[in-house]
mmCIF file of C-alpha atoms in Angstrom:
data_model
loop_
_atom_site.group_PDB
_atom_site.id
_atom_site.type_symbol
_atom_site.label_atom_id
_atom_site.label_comp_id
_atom_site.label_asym_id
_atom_site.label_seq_id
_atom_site.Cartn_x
_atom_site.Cartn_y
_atom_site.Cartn_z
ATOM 1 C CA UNK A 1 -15.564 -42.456 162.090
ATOM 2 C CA UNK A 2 -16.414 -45.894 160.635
ATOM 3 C CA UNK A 3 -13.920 -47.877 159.002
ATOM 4 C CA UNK A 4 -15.297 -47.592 155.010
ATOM 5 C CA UNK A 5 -15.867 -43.546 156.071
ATOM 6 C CA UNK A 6 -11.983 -43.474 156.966
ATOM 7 C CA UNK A 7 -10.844 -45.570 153.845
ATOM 8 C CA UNK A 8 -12.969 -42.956 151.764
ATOM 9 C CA UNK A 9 -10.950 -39.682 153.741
ATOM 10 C CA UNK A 10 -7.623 -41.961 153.371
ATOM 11 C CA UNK A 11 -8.181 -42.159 149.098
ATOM 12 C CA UNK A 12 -9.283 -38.204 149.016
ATOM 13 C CA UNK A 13 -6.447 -37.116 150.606
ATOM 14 C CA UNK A 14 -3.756 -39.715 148.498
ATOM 15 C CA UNK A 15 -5.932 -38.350 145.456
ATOM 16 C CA UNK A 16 -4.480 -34.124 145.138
ATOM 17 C CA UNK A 17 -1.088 -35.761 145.593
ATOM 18 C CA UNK A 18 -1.510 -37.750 143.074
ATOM 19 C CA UNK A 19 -3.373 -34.748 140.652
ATOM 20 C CA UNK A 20 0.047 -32.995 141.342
ATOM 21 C CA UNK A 21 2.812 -35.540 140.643
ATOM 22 C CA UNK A 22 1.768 -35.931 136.904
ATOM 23 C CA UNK A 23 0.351 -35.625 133.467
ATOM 24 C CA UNK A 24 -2.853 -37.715 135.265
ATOM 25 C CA UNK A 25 -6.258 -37.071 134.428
ATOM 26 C CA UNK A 26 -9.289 -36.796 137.083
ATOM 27 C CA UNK A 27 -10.470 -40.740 136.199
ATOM 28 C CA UNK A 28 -6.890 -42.141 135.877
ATOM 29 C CA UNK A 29 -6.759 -41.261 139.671
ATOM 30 C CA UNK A 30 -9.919 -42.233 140.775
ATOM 31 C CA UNK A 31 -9.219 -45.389 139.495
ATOM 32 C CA UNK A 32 -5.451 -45.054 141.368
ATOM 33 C CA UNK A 33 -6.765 -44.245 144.342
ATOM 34 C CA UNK A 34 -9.713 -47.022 144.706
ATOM 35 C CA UNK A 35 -12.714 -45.404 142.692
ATOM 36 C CA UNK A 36 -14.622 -48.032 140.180
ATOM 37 C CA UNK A 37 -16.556 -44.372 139.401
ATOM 38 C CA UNK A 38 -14.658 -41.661 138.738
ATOM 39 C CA UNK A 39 -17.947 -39.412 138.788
ATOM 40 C CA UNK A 40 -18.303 -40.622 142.112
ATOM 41 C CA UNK A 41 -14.881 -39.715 143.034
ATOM 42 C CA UNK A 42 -15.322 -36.263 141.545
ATOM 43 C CA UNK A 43 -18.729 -35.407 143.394
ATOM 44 C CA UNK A 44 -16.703 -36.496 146.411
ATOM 45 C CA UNK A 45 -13.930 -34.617 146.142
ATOM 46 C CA UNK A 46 -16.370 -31.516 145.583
ATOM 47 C CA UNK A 47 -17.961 -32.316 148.464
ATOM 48 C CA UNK A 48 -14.325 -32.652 150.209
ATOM 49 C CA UNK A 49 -12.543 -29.835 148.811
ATOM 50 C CA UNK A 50 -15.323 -27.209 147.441
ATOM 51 C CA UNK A 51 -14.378 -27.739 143.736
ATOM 52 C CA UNK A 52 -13.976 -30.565 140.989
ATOM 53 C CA UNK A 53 -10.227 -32.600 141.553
ATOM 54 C CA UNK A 54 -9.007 -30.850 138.123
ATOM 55 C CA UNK A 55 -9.366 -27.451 140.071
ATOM 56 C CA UNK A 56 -8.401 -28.366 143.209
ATOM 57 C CA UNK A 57 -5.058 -29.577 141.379
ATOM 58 C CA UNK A 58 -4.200 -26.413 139.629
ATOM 59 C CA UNK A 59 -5.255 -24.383 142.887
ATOM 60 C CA UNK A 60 -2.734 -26.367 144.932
ATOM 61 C CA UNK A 61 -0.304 -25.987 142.153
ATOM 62 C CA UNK A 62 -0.321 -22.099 141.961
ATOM 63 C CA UNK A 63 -0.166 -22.231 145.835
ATOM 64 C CA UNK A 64 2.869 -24.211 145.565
ATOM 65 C CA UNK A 65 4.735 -22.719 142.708
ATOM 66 C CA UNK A 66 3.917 -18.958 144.773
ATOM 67 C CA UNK A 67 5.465 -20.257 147.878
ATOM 68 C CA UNK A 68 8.284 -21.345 146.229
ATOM 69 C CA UNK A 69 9.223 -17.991 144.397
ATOM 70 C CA UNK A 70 8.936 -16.519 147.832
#
């Protein structure tokens, strides 16, 4: 993996973190996370995680908050 490749995997995974800790919007992080563009942060993250960050966020949230009334 090049170096600018890793930086790029490094901010996508900081980024749902990030989505889940707070009243953030998709750009806010982007911009958080290293992203001048947050378009090009979202078609990233599509490309990453199958869906936009906003929906990657709430999935990750429902999977947390039904593990945790388990």
């Amino acid at each position: 993996m090049s170096p600018l490749r890793y930086v790029k995997h490094l901010r996508l995974l900081a980024a749902p973190r990030r989505l889940l800790t707070g009243d953030v919007t998709a750009a806010q992080v982007a911009h958080a996370v290293g992203y001048e563009s947050a378009t090009q942060f979202s078609r990233e993250c599509r490309a990453i995680h199958g869906r936009p960050p906003m929906q990657d966020a709430a999935r990750l949230r429902a999977r947390l908050t039904a593990h945790g009334s388990a």
